[in-house]
Amino acid sequence: MTSERLATLIDKYLSNTASPEEEQELTAWYQAANEQEVQWPVADEQEATALKAKLLNRLQQAMHPAQATIPSIPFYRKMKWQAAAAIGLLISAGAWLWFSRSPQTGPVAINKTNTTVPIVPGGNKAILTLADGSTIILDSAANGMLSQQGSTKILKTNSGRLAYSPSTGESQGEIAYNTVSTPRGGQYEIILPDGSHVWLNAASSLRFPAAFSGKERTVELTGEAYFEVAKNPSQPFKVFLPPLQGPPGGAVEVLGTHFNINAYHDEANIKTTLLEGSVKIEAGGQTSDFRPQTSTILKPGQQAQISDNSSSIRVIPDIDTEEAIAWKNGKFQFNQADIRTVMRQIARWYDVEVVYEGTVSAEKFEGEIPRNSTLAEVFKILEISAVHFKTEGRKIIVMP
């Protein structure tokens, strides 16, 4: 196929004027040529990049209509321009789309796998552990009242959230602590007794009292969560963060604000990203009898990082806050992320084991992928950068 004919076909596809025969012609071209160099008829790299973005955006909208308003960013590795790889990505995604439109055409193998069971993304899954140790599986529990801790009612709302509804004017005796834990492949939203909202990402847990009393509202987090804290200057809200692999841990003290905390044990840093309000970050000490060794105040748009081998706090100004909360908004979003960082997020959300074979590239990735994509779709996007995958059940092998 000539480059002029290829350009004509993609132009028609973007303008919804391609006939089924022309779409089929483009698909056939891809199947025959996606491993070969493509001579793309554009003047320079900028034109090719713009066209790539337009095509990918169109294809993502078609595949995921609910996210049609989300701007699409092409996912690519930071390296020299590779027209063949970029076009391969776009047309391969299109091939998936076209075949999904036409079941009679037959399935297409879109990643190297020896299993026929597709690996689907995670969903709203969590377990509530009450103060007496009993547990409730929230994703399968019926809406309505689930339990009562002291004078506090525990409800599952019609929207599927967990909500605590304390009575007013009554003090509770012994404090009853509850824990909400999400598995790998799970996430959940909680409304705490003070009205604060917390979104838990996969493989995370939040421990909190069924009713806040005393001078502070304290909770304990492992994993990742986004907080929208209800304002109450007379009762500061504090999040304790257990040490990643040993001292130091950390704490975040707030007075009504929006922020995200990433405190996974397999990450090198505890990251707190502030979107609104003000928070005080403290590092060092254990969760119980916490004694901070250093502290700092964050402004909106900043991120504090506490490493697992130092009690010092590094503040990153002008952070991309959208990247920090992309998971809550249904996306993976990466900015200068290496393949191991990318795969850690994928492993948590798809509940898969990741192993590496050969030399893993140190080059960086940028862009976003919808979190409702199947794992095969994610691989197809990542494979534009000469990173390849093999699937053995729920074990993913990453290869050069």
mmCIF file of C-alpha atoms in Angstrom:
data_model
loop_
_atom_site.group_PDB
_atom_site.id
_atom_site.type_symbol
_atom_site.label_atom_id
_atom_site.label_comp_id
_atom_site.label_asym_id
_atom_site.label_seq_id
_atom_site.Cartn_x
_atom_site.Cartn_y
_atom_site.Cartn_z
ATOM 1 C CA MET A 1 0.000 0.000 0.000
ATOM 2 C CA THR A 2 1.322 3.462 -0.796
ATOM 3 C CA SER A 3 1.675 6.030 1.949
ATOM 4 C CA GLU A 4 -0.865 8.222 0.143
ATOM 5 C CA ARG A 5 -3.443 5.413 0.197
ATOM 6 C CA LEU A 6 -2.701 4.749 3.880
ATOM 7 C CA ALA A 7 -3.218 8.427 4.710
ATOM 8 C CA THR A 8 -6.493 8.435 2.789
ATOM 9 C CA LEU A 9 -7.802 5.417 4.685
ATOM 10 C CA ILE A 10 -6.944 6.849 8.109
ATOM 11 C CA ASP A 11 -8.385 10.236 7.183
ATOM 12 C CA LYS A 12 -11.635 8.536 6.265
ATOM 13 C CA TYR A 13 -11.591 6.513 9.447
ATOM 14 C CA LEU A 14 -11.161 9.649 11.553
ATOM 15 C CA SER A 15 -13.991 11.406 9.716
ATOM 16 C CA ASN A 16 -16.339 8.402 9.954
ATOM 17 C CA THR A 17 -16.523 8.117 6.191
ATOM 18 C CA ALA A 18 -14.577 4.900 5.742
ATOM 19 C CA SER A 19 -16.602 2.066 4.257
ATOM 20 C CA PRO A 20 -16.459 -1.406 5.828
ATOM 21 C CA GLU A 21 -14.310 -2.443 2.875
ATOM 22 C CA GLU A 22 -11.863 0.421 3.531
ATOM 23 C CA GLU A 23 -11.679 -0.420 7.236
ATOM 24 C CA GLN A 24 -11.000 -4.003 6.269
ATOM 25 C CA GLU A 25 -8.291 -2.851 3.871
ATOM 26 C CA LEU A 26 -6.624 -0.903 6.665
ATOM 27 C CA THR A 27 -6.847 -3.893 8.980
ATOM 28 C CA ALA A 28 -5.311 -6.152 6.345
ATOM 29 C CA TRP A 29 -2.499 -3.666 5.843
ATOM 30 C CA TYR A 30 -1.778 -3.637 9.541
ATOM 31 C CA GLN A 31 -1.745 -7.395 9.830
ATOM 32 C CA ALA A 32 0.746 -7.562 6.977
ATOM 33 C CA ALA A 33 2.895 -4.593 7.881
ATOM 34 C CA ASN A 34 2.908 -3.886 11.602
ATOM 35 C CA GLU A 35 6.378 -5.367 11.992
ATOM 36 C CA GLN A 36 7.809 -3.328 9.136
ATOM 37 C CA GLU A 37 8.894 0.240 8.783
ATOM 38 C CA VAL A 38 6.107 2.597 7.740
ATOM 39 C CA GLN A 39 6.671 5.565 5.455
ATOM 40 C CA TRP A 40 4.185 8.026 6.896
ATOM 41 C CA PRO A 41 3.391 10.990 4.599
ATOM 42 C CA VAL A 42 3.841 13.842 7.044
ATOM 43 C CA ALA A 43 6.244 16.757 7.001
ATOM 44 C CA ASP A 44 7.817 16.256 10.428
ATOM 45 C CA GLU A 45 7.579 14.514 13.773
ATOM 46 C CA GLN A 46 5.172 17.098 15.194
ATOM 47 C CA GLU A 47 2.605 16.327 12.516
ATOM 48 C CA ALA A 48 2.980 12.629 13.109
ATOM 49 C CA THR A 49 2.625 13.109 16.873
ATOM 50 C CA ALA A 50 -0.503 15.211 16.429
ATOM 51 C CA LEU A 51 -2.035 12.634 14.116
ATOM 52 C CA LYS A 52 -1.134 9.849 16.514
ATOM 53 C CA ALA A 53 -2.884 11.692 19.357
ATOM 54 C CA LYS A 54 -5.972 12.306 17.241
ATOM 55 C CA LEU A 55 -6.237 8.692 16.190
ATOM 56 C CA LEU A 56 -5.673 7.282 19.638
ATOM 57 C CA ASN A 57 -8.210 9.682 21.149
ATOM 58 C CA ARG A 58 -10.797 8.633 18.588
ATOM 59 C CA LEU A 59 -10.158 4.957 19.206
ATOM 60 C CA GLN A 60 -10.288 5.312 22.992
ATOM 61 C CA GLN A 61 -13.584 7.180 22.749
ATOM 62 C CA ALA A 62 -15.017 4.442 20.598
ATOM 63 C CA MET A 63 -13.798 1.725 22.953
ATOM 64 C CA HIS A 64 -14.771 3.538 26.145
ATOM 65 C CA PRO A 65 -17.639 5.978 25.441
ATOM 66 C CA ALA A 66 -18.075 6.842 29.136
ATOM 67 C CA GLN A 67 -14.659 8.495 29.081
ATOM 68 C CA ALA A 68 -15.209 10.383 25.865
ATOM 69 C CA THR A 69 -14.624 13.740 27.542
ATOM 70 C CA ILE A 70 -11.283 12.725 29.035
ATOM 71 C CA PRO A 71 -8.423 14.172 26.989
ATOM 72 C CA SER A 72 -6.302 11.427 25.543
ATOM 73 C CA ILE A 73 -2.532 11.493 25.681
ATOM 74 C CA PRO A 74 -0.583 9.118 23.474
ATOM 75 C CA PHE A 75 1.310 6.564 25.504
ATOM 76 C CA TYR A 76 4.881 6.307 24.336
ATOM 77 C CA ARG A 77 8.361 5.776 25.595
ATOM 78 C CA LYS A 78 10.745 8.709 25.854
ATOM 79 C CA MET A 79 13.027 7.884 22.976
ATOM 80 C CA LYS A 80 13.704 8.885 19.438
ATOM 81 C CA TRP A 81 10.714 8.995 17.137
ATOM 82 C CA GLN A 82 9.596 5.634 15.791
ATOM 83 C CA ALA A 83 6.908 6.110 13.201
ATOM 84 C CA ALA A 84 6.439 2.441 12.595
ATOM 85 C CA ALA A 85 5.858 1.692 16.268
ATOM 86 C CA ALA A 86 3.450 4.596 16.686
ATOM 87 C CA ILE A 87 1.369 3.703 13.700
ATOM 88 C CA GLY A 88 1.462 0.070 14.773
ATOM 89 C CA LEU A 89 -0.071 1.092 18.090
ATOM 90 C CA LEU A 90 -2.841 3.071 16.504
ATOM 91 C CA ILE A 91 -3.797 0.550 13.914
ATOM 92 C CA SER A 92 -3.547 -2.347 16.315
ATOM 93 C CA ALA A 93 -5.985 -0.605 18.649
ATOM 94 C CA GLY A 94 -8.166 0.090 15.665
ATOM 95 C CA ALA A 95 -8.004 -3.530 14.645
ATOM 96 C CA TRP A 96 -9.307 -4.506 18.055
ATOM 97 C CA LEU A 97 -12.099 -1.996 17.640
ATOM 98 C CA TRP A 98 -13.055 -3.094 14.187
ATOM 99 C CA PHE A 99 -13.099 -6.748 15.075
ATOM 100 C CA SER A 100 -15.176 -6.041 18.138
ATOM 101 C CA ARG A 101 -17.684 -4.347 15.872
ATOM 102 C CA SER A 102 -17.838 -7.366 13.587
ATOM 103 C CA PRO A 103 -18.055 -10.614 15.543
ATOM 104 C CA GLN A 104 -18.319 -12.573 12.328
ATOM 105 C CA THR A 105 -14.785 -11.555 11.486
ATOM 106 C CA GLY A 106 -13.420 -13.739 14.285
ATOM 107 C CA PRO A 107 -11.204 -13.112 17.299
ATOM 108 C CA VAL A 108 -7.751 -11.611 17.096
ATOM 109 C CA ALA A 109 -4.842 -12.629 19.312
ATOM 110 C CA ILE A 110 -3.611 -9.284 20.678
ATOM 111 C CA ASN A 111 -0.963 -10.458 23.108
ATOM 112 C CA LYS A 112 1.245 -13.433 23.639
ATOM 113 C CA THR A 113 -0.649 -15.684 25.992
ATOM 114 C CA ASN A 114 -1.297 -19.328 26.590
ATOM 115 C CA THR A 115 -4.602 -18.784 28.333
ATOM 116 C CA THR A 116 -7.998 -18.100 26.823
ATOM 117 C CA VAL A 117 -9.359 -16.466 29.968
ATOM 118 C CA PRO A 118 -9.116 -12.666 29.642
ATOM 119 C CA ILE A 119 -7.712 -10.780 32.612
ATOM 120 C CA VAL A 120 -10.178 -8.036 33.420
ATOM 121 C CA PRO A 121 -9.622 -4.868 35.460
ATOM 122 C CA GLY A 122 -10.437 -4.552 39.142
ATOM 123 C CA GLY A 123 -13.627 -3.117 40.628
ATOM 124 C CA ASN A 124 -15.309 -2.080 43.868
ATOM 125 C CA LYS A 125 -14.175 -4.760 46.310
ATOM 126 C CA ALA A 126 -13.358 -4.496 50.004
ATOM 127 C CA ILE A 127 -13.664 -6.243 53.347
ATOM 128 C CA LEU A 128 -14.820 -4.476 56.514
ATOM 129 C CA THR A 129 -13.376 -5.824 59.755
ATOM 130 C CA LEU A 130 -15.326 -4.777 62.841
ATOM 131 C CA ALA A 131 -13.929 -4.225 66.319
ATOM 132 C CA ASP A 132 -14.826 -7.779 67.406
ATOM 133 C CA GLY A 133 -12.894 -9.258 64.480
ATOM 134 C CA SER A 134 -15.946 -10.226 62.428
ATOM 135 C CA THR A 135 -15.816 -9.367 58.738
ATOM 136 C CA ILE A 136 -18.244 -8.205 56.061
ATOM 137 C CA ILE A 137 -17.520 -8.550 52.337
ATOM 138 C CA LEU A 138 -18.689 -5.177 51.114
ATOM 139 C CA ASP A 139 -18.932 -5.876 47.392
ATOM 140 C CA SER A 140 -21.467 -8.665 47.937
ATOM 141 C CA ALA A 141 -23.279 -7.140 50.943
ATOM 142 C CA ALA A 142 -26.801 -5.802 50.396
ATOM 143 C CA ASN A 143 -27.430 -2.080 50.586
ATOM 144 C CA GLY A 144 -28.711 -0.771 53.922
ATOM 145 C CA MET A 145 -27.567 -1.139 57.510
ATOM 146 C CA LEU A 146 -24.680 -3.578 57.875
ATOM 147 C CA SER A 147 -23.905 -3.335 61.571
ATOM 148 C CA GLN A 148 -23.696 -1.027 64.569
ATOM 149 C CA GLN A 149 -20.620 -0.106 66.588
ATOM 150 C CA GLY A 150 -21.630 1.574 69.840
ATOM 151 C CA SER A 151 -24.022 4.322 68.841
ATOM 152 C CA THR A 152 -22.717 4.462 65.263
ATOM 153 C CA LYS A 153 -24.660 2.848 62.445
ATOM 154 C CA ILE A 154 -22.691 1.332 59.572
ATOM 155 C CA LEU A 155 -24.451 1.506 56.215
ATOM 156 C CA LYS A 156 -23.894 0.519 52.629
ATOM 157 C CA THR A 157 -25.455 3.283 50.556
ATOM 158 C CA ASN A 158 -27.413 2.809 47.345
ATOM 159 C CA SER A 159 -24.344 4.035 45.476
ATOM 160 C CA GLY A 160 -22.293 1.225 47.008
ATOM 161 C CA ARG A 161 -20.256 3.338 49.433
ATOM 162 C CA LEU A 162 -19.588 2.462 53.064
ATOM 163 C CA ALA A 163 -20.934 5.161 55.402
ATOM 164 C CA TYR A 164 -20.742 5.685 59.175
ATOM 165 C CA SER A 165 -23.643 7.497 60.782
ATOM 166 C CA PRO A 166 -22.890 8.361 64.429
ATOM 167 C CA SER A 167 -25.599 9.554 66.766
ATOM 168 C CA THR A 168 -25.245 13.038 68.201
ATOM 169 C CA GLY A 169 -24.877 14.091 71.792
ATOM 170 C CA GLU A 170 -23.702 10.719 73.048
ATOM 171 C CA SER A 171 -20.192 9.863 74.015
ATOM 172 C CA GLN A 172 -18.908 6.411 73.254
ATOM 173 C CA GLY A 173 -17.221 4.279 75.869
ATOM 174 C CA GLU A 174 -14.320 2.216 74.659
ATOM 175 C CA ILE A 175 -13.253 3.234 71.158
ATOM 176 C CA ALA A 176 -14.222 0.619 68.549
ATOM 177 C CA TYR A 177 -11.753 0.505 65.669
ATOM 178 C CA ASN A 178 -12.815 -0.738 62.240
ATOM 179 C CA THR A 179 -10.646 -1.546 59.231
ATOM 180 C CA VAL A 180 -11.557 -1.470 55.552
ATOM 181 C CA SER A 181 -9.183 -3.453 53.345
ATOM 182 C CA THR A 182 -9.166 -3.629 49.570
ATOM 183 C CA PRO A 183 -7.616 -6.636 47.811
ATOM 184 C CA ARG A 184 -5.432 -6.458 44.732
ATOM 185 C CA GLY A 185 -7.905 -5.590 42.004
ATOM 186 C CA GLY A 186 -10.182 -3.712 44.378
ATOM 187 C CA GLN A 187 -11.040 -0.135 45.357
ATOM 188 C CA TYR A 188 -13.669 1.371 47.646
ATOM 189 C CA GLU A 189 -15.113 4.655 48.899
ATOM 190 C CA ILE A 190 -15.764 5.265 52.583
ATOM 191 C CA ILE A 191 -17.596 8.055 54.392
ATOM 192 C CA LEU A 192 -16.061 8.341 57.851
ATOM 193 C CA PRO A 193 -18.033 9.229 61.007
ATOM 194 C CA ASP A 194 -17.064 12.925 60.652
ATOM 195 C CA GLY A 195 -18.284 13.098 57.035
ATOM 196 C CA SER A 196 -14.806 12.895 55.473
ATOM 197 C CA HIS A 197 -14.614 10.922 52.232
ATOM 198 C CA VAL A 198 -11.817 8.445 51.586
ATOM 199 C CA TRP A 199 -11.191 6.524 48.348
ATOM 200 C CA LEU A 200 -9.007 3.438 48.888
ATOM 201 C CA ASN A 201 -6.946 2.152 45.986
ATOM 202 C CA ALA A 202 -6.111 -1.519 45.452
ATOM 203 C CA ALA A 203 -4.167 -3.475 48.097
ATOM 204 C CA SER A 204 -4.759 -0.840 50.765
ATOM 205 C CA SER A 205 -6.282 -0.598 54.222
ATOM 206 C CA LEU A 206 -7.633 2.130 56.465
ATOM 207 C CA ARG A 207 -8.079 1.719 60.218
ATOM 208 C CA PHE A 208 -10.300 4.242 61.978
ATOM 209 C CA PRO A 209 -12.604 4.577 65.002
ATOM 210 C CA ALA A 210 -16.334 4.043 64.558
ATOM 211 C CA ALA A 211 -16.752 7.478 66.179
ATOM 212 C CA PHE A 212 -14.173 10.235 66.517
ATOM 213 C CA SER A 213 -13.644 11.492 70.064
ATOM 214 C CA GLY A 214 -10.937 13.372 71.891
ATOM 215 C CA LYS A 215 -8.790 16.199 70.602
ATOM 216 C CA GLU A 216 -7.843 14.622 67.267
ATOM 217 C CA ARG A 217 -9.374 12.529 64.509
ATOM 218 C CA THR A 218 -6.775 9.854 63.758
ATOM 219 C CA VAL A 219 -6.725 7.113 61.119
ATOM 220 C CA GLU A 220 -4.021 4.718 59.949
ATOM 221 C CA LEU A 221 -3.302 4.020 56.272
ATOM 222 C CA THR A 222 -1.303 1.472 54.343
ATOM 223 C CA GLY A 223 -1.347 1.502 50.546
ATOM 224 C CA GLU A 224 -2.946 4.432 48.763
ATOM 225 C CA ALA A 225 -5.930 6.670 49.446
ATOM 226 C CA TYR A 226 -7.384 9.991 48.370
ATOM 227 C CA PHE A 227 -8.887 12.073 51.169
ATOM 228 C CA GLU A 228 -11.474 14.851 51.198
ATOM 229 C CA VAL A 229 -11.443 15.768 54.877
ATOM 230 C CA ALA A 230 -14.396 17.477 56.539
ATOM 231 C CA LYS A 231 -13.341 20.752 58.156
ATOM 232 C CA ASN A 232 -13.248 20.846 61.933
ATOM 233 C CA PRO A 233 -10.502 23.174 63.237
ATOM 234 C CA SER A 234 -11.227 22.157 66.815
ATOM 235 C CA GLN A 235 -10.467 18.506 66.069
ATOM 236 C CA PRO A 236 -7.514 18.169 63.647
ATOM 237 C CA PHE A 237 -7.460 15.192 61.306
ATOM 238 C CA LYS A 238 -4.270 13.104 61.272
ATOM 239 C CA VAL A 239 -3.253 10.175 59.051
ATOM 240 C CA PHE A 240 -0.581 7.856 60.440
ATOM 241 C CA LEU A 241 1.569 6.004 57.918
ATOM 242 C CA PRO A 242 3.351 2.850 59.066
ATOM 243 C CA PRO A 243 7.006 2.542 58.024
ATOM 244 C CA LEU A 244 7.501 1.162 54.514
ATOM 245 C CA GLN A 245 10.088 -1.449 55.527
ATOM 246 C CA GLY A 246 11.235 -0.130 58.897
ATOM 247 C CA PRO A 247 11.598 3.289 60.466
ATOM 248 C CA PRO A 248 10.799 5.964 59.595
ATOM 249 C CA GLY A 249 7.067 6.163 59.090
ATOM 250 C CA GLY A 250 5.149 9.382 58.787
ATOM 251 C CA ALA A 251 2.066 11.366 59.598
ATOM 252 C CA VAL A 252 -0.086 13.903 57.788
ATOM 253 C CA GLU A 253 -1.964 16.486 59.840
ATOM 254 C CA VAL A 254 -4.709 18.458 58.101
ATOM 255 C CA LEU A 255 -7.355 21.066 58.774
ATOM 256 C CA GLY A 256 -9.839 20.369 55.987
ATOM 257 C CA THR A 257 -8.251 19.600 52.645
ATOM 258 C CA HIS A 258 -7.953 17.321 49.607
ATOM 259 C CA PHE A 259 -4.861 15.178 49.255
ATOM 260 C CA ASN A 260 -3.565 11.821 48.072
ATOM 261 C CA ILE A 261 -1.195 9.535 49.972
ATOM 262 C CA ASN A 262 0.736 6.720 48.302
ATOM 263 C CA ALA A 263 2.318 4.552 51.001
ATOM 264 C CA TYR A 264 2.726 1.106 49.476
ATOM 265 C CA HIS A 265 5.348 -1.125 51.041
ATOM 266 C CA ASP A 266 6.828 -1.979 47.637
ATOM 267 C CA GLU A 267 7.405 1.660 46.707
ATOM 268 C CA ALA A 268 10.603 3.521 47.542
ATOM 269 C CA ASN A 269 8.855 6.591 48.976
ATOM 270 C CA ILE A 270 5.770 7.632 50.872
ATOM 271 C CA LYS A 271 4.246 10.330 48.658
ATOM 272 C CA THR A 272 1.717 12.903 49.837
ATOM 273 C CA THR A 273 0.264 15.147 47.127
ATOM 274 C CA LEU A 274 -1.785 18.172 48.157
ATOM 275 C CA LEU A 275 -4.588 19.472 45.938
ATOM 276 C CA GLU A 276 -6.371 21.863 48.297
ATOM 277 C CA GLY A 277 -5.846 23.325 51.745
ATOM 278 C CA SER A 278 -2.805 22.826 53.895
ATOM 279 C CA VAL A 279 -1.126 19.821 55.488
ATOM 280 C CA LYS A 280 1.771 19.293 57.829
ATOM 281 C CA ILE A 281 3.996 16.351 56.912
ATOM 282 C CA GLU A 282 5.949 14.646 59.669
ATOM 283 C CA ALA A 283 8.591 11.945 59.162
ATOM 284 C CA GLY A 284 10.198 9.507 61.546
ATOM 285 C CA GLY A 285 9.058 7.408 64.469
ATOM 286 C CA GLN A 286 6.671 4.512 64.724
ATOM 287 C CA THR A 287 2.888 4.672 64.335
ATOM 288 C CA SER A 288 2.299 4.156 68.035
ATOM 289 C CA ASP A 289 3.965 6.760 70.234
ATOM 290 C CA PHE A 290 4.791 8.700 67.078
ATOM 291 C CA ARG A 291 7.725 11.062 67.499
ATOM 292 C CA PRO A 292 8.480 13.060 64.356
ATOM 293 C CA GLN A 293 12.106 13.775 63.571
ATOM 294 C CA THR A 294 11.372 16.380 60.911
ATOM 295 C CA SER A 295 8.360 18.127 59.409
ATOM 296 C CA THR A 296 7.274 20.519 56.680
ATOM 297 C CA ILE A 297 4.161 22.323 55.499
ATOM 298 C CA LEU A 298 2.808 21.569 52.004
ATOM 299 C CA LYS A 299 1.077 24.011 49.696
ATOM 300 C CA PRO A 300 -1.421 22.978 46.982
ATOM 301 C CA GLY A 301 0.388 21.543 43.969
ATOM 302 C CA GLN A 302 3.301 20.218 46.030
ATOM 303 C CA GLN A 303 4.259 16.656 46.844
ATOM 304 C CA ALA A 304 6.203 15.460 49.898
ATOM 305 C CA GLN A 305 8.333 12.338 49.615
ATOM 306 C CA ILE A 306 9.672 10.359 52.572
ATOM 307 C CA SER A 307 12.125 7.623 51.604
ATOM 308 C CA ASP A 308 12.415 4.311 53.428
ATOM 309 C CA ASN A 309 16.020 4.931 54.421
ATOM 310 C CA SER A 310 15.860 8.480 55.635
ATOM 311 C CA SER A 311 13.697 10.592 57.877
ATOM 312 C CA SER A 312 14.201 13.620 55.631
ATOM 313 C CA ILE A 313 11.318 15.023 53.607
ATOM 314 C CA ARG A 314 11.770 16.008 49.978
ATOM 315 C CA VAL A 315 9.258 18.521 48.636
ATOM 316 C CA ILE A 316 8.533 18.523 44.900
ATOM 317 C CA PRO A 317 7.019 21.855 43.737
ATOM 318 C CA ASP A 318 4.551 22.128 40.863
ATOM 319 C CA ILE A 319 3.714 18.425 40.807
ATOM 320 C CA ASP A 320 1.205 17.069 38.287
ATOM 321 C CA THR A 321 -1.667 16.504 40.708
ATOM 322 C CA GLU A 322 -3.752 14.867 37.987
ATOM 323 C CA GLU A 323 -1.168 12.120 37.774
ATOM 324 C CA ALA A 324 -1.323 11.555 41.541
ATOM 325 C CA ILE A 325 -5.100 11.011 41.553
ATOM 326 C CA ALA A 326 -5.449 9.468 38.093
ATOM 327 C CA TRP A 327 -6.298 6.117 39.694
ATOM 328 C CA LYS A 328 -9.313 7.675 41.457
ATOM 329 C CA ASN A 329 -10.470 9.126 38.128
ATOM 330 C CA GLY A 330 -10.285 5.773 36.377
ATOM 331 C CA LYS A 331 -6.927 6.106 34.650
ATOM 332 C CA PHE A 332 -3.338 5.033 34.765
ATOM 333 C CA GLN A 333 -1.244 8.125 34.173
ATOM 334 C CA PHE A 334 2.527 8.091 33.966
ATOM 335 C CA ASN A 335 5.077 10.858 33.714
ATOM 336 C CA GLN A 336 8.668 9.720 33.285
ATOM 337 C CA ALA A 337 7.862 6.332 34.833
ATOM 338 C CA ASP A 338 10.073 3.313 34.270
ATOM 339 C CA ILE A 339 8.628 -0.063 33.317
ATOM 340 C CA ARG A 340 8.827 -1.429 36.874
ATOM 341 C CA THR A 341 6.796 1.528 38.181
ATOM 342 C CA VAL A 342 4.232 0.951 35.444
ATOM 343 C CA MET A 343 4.021 -2.761 36.165
ATOM 344 C CA ARG A 344 3.620 -2.302 39.943
ATOM 345 C CA GLN A 345 0.411 -0.356 39.313
ATOM 346 C CA ILE A 346 -0.787 -2.880 36.747
ATOM 347 C CA ALA A 347 -0.037 -5.783 39.096
ATOM 348 C CA ARG A 348 -2.158 -4.251 41.883
ATOM 349 C CA TRP A 349 -5.127 -3.397 39.675
ATOM 350 C CA TYR A 350 -5.245 -6.606 37.636
ATOM 351 C CA ASP A 351 -4.119 -8.849 40.510
ATOM 352 C CA VAL A 352 -1.299 -10.442 38.581
ATOM 353 C CA GLU A 353 2.244 -11.496 39.397
ATOM 354 C CA VAL A 354 4.972 -9.775 37.379
ATOM 355 C CA VAL A 355 8.386 -11.246 36.652
ATOM 356 C CA TYR A 356 11.130 -9.983 34.354
ATOM 357 C CA GLU A 357 13.268 -11.807 31.838
ATOM 358 C CA GLY A 358 16.357 -10.324 30.258
ATOM 359 C CA THR A 359 17.569 -6.770 30.611
ATOM 360 C CA VAL A 360 14.770 -4.396 31.485
ATOM 361 C CA SER A 361 14.963 -1.034 29.766
ATOM 362 C CA ALA A 362 15.559 2.022 31.946
ATOM 363 C CA GLU A 363 13.773 4.314 29.514
ATOM 364 C CA LYS A 364 10.720 6.241 30.655
ATOM 365 C CA PHE A 365 7.023 6.131 29.802
ATOM 366 C CA GLU A 366 4.487 8.921 29.568
ATOM 367 C CA GLY A 367 0.761 8.998 28.904
ATOM 368 C CA GLU A 368 -2.466 7.528 30.193
ATOM 369 C CA ILE A 369 -4.527 4.377 29.808
ATOM 370 C CA PRO A 370 -8.119 3.879 31.019
ATOM 371 C CA ARG A 371 -8.259 1.590 34.069
ATOM 372 C CA ASN A 372 -11.285 -0.185 32.604
ATOM 373 C CA SER A 373 -9.126 -1.529 29.787
ATOM 374 C CA THR A 374 -8.526 -5.246 29.690
ATOM 375 C CA LEU A 375 -4.980 -6.325 30.399
ATOM 376 C CA ALA A 376 -4.584 -7.334 26.751
ATOM 377 C CA GLU A 377 -5.464 -3.777 25.681
ATOM 378 C CA VAL A 378 -2.900 -2.352 28.105
ATOM 379 C CA PHE A 379 -0.220 -4.660 26.750
ATOM 380 C CA LYS A 380 -1.010 -3.678 23.209
ATOM 381 C CA ILE A 381 -0.360 -0.043 24.076
ATOM 382 C CA LEU A 382 2.829 -0.730 26.013
ATOM 383 C CA GLU A 383 4.226 -2.993 23.317
ATOM 384 C CA ILE A 384 4.861 -0.036 21.013
ATOM 385 C CA SER A 385 8.097 0.491 22.915
ATOM 386 C CA ALA A 386 9.731 -2.860 22.307
ATOM 387 C CA VAL A 387 8.574 -4.111 25.723
ATOM 388 C CA HIS A 388 6.899 -7.461 25.310
ATOM 389 C CA PHE A 389 4.735 -9.601 27.507
ATOM 390 C CA LYS A 390 3.922 -13.256 27.927
ATOM 391 C CA THR A 391 1.001 -14.409 30.032
ATOM 392 C CA GLU A 392 0.952 -17.678 31.972
ATOM 393 C CA GLY A 393 -2.318 -17.748 33.890
ATOM 394 C CA ARG A 394 -2.050 -14.693 36.168
ATOM 395 C CA LYS A 395 1.714 -14.536 35.828
ATOM 396 C CA ILE A 396 3.028 -11.813 33.501
ATOM 397 C CA ILE A 397 6.524 -12.125 32.076
ATOM 398 C CA VAL A 398 8.048 -8.834 30.921
ATOM 399 C CA MET A 399 10.681 -9.170 28.217
ATOM 400 C CA PRO A 400 12.803 -6.751 26.139
#
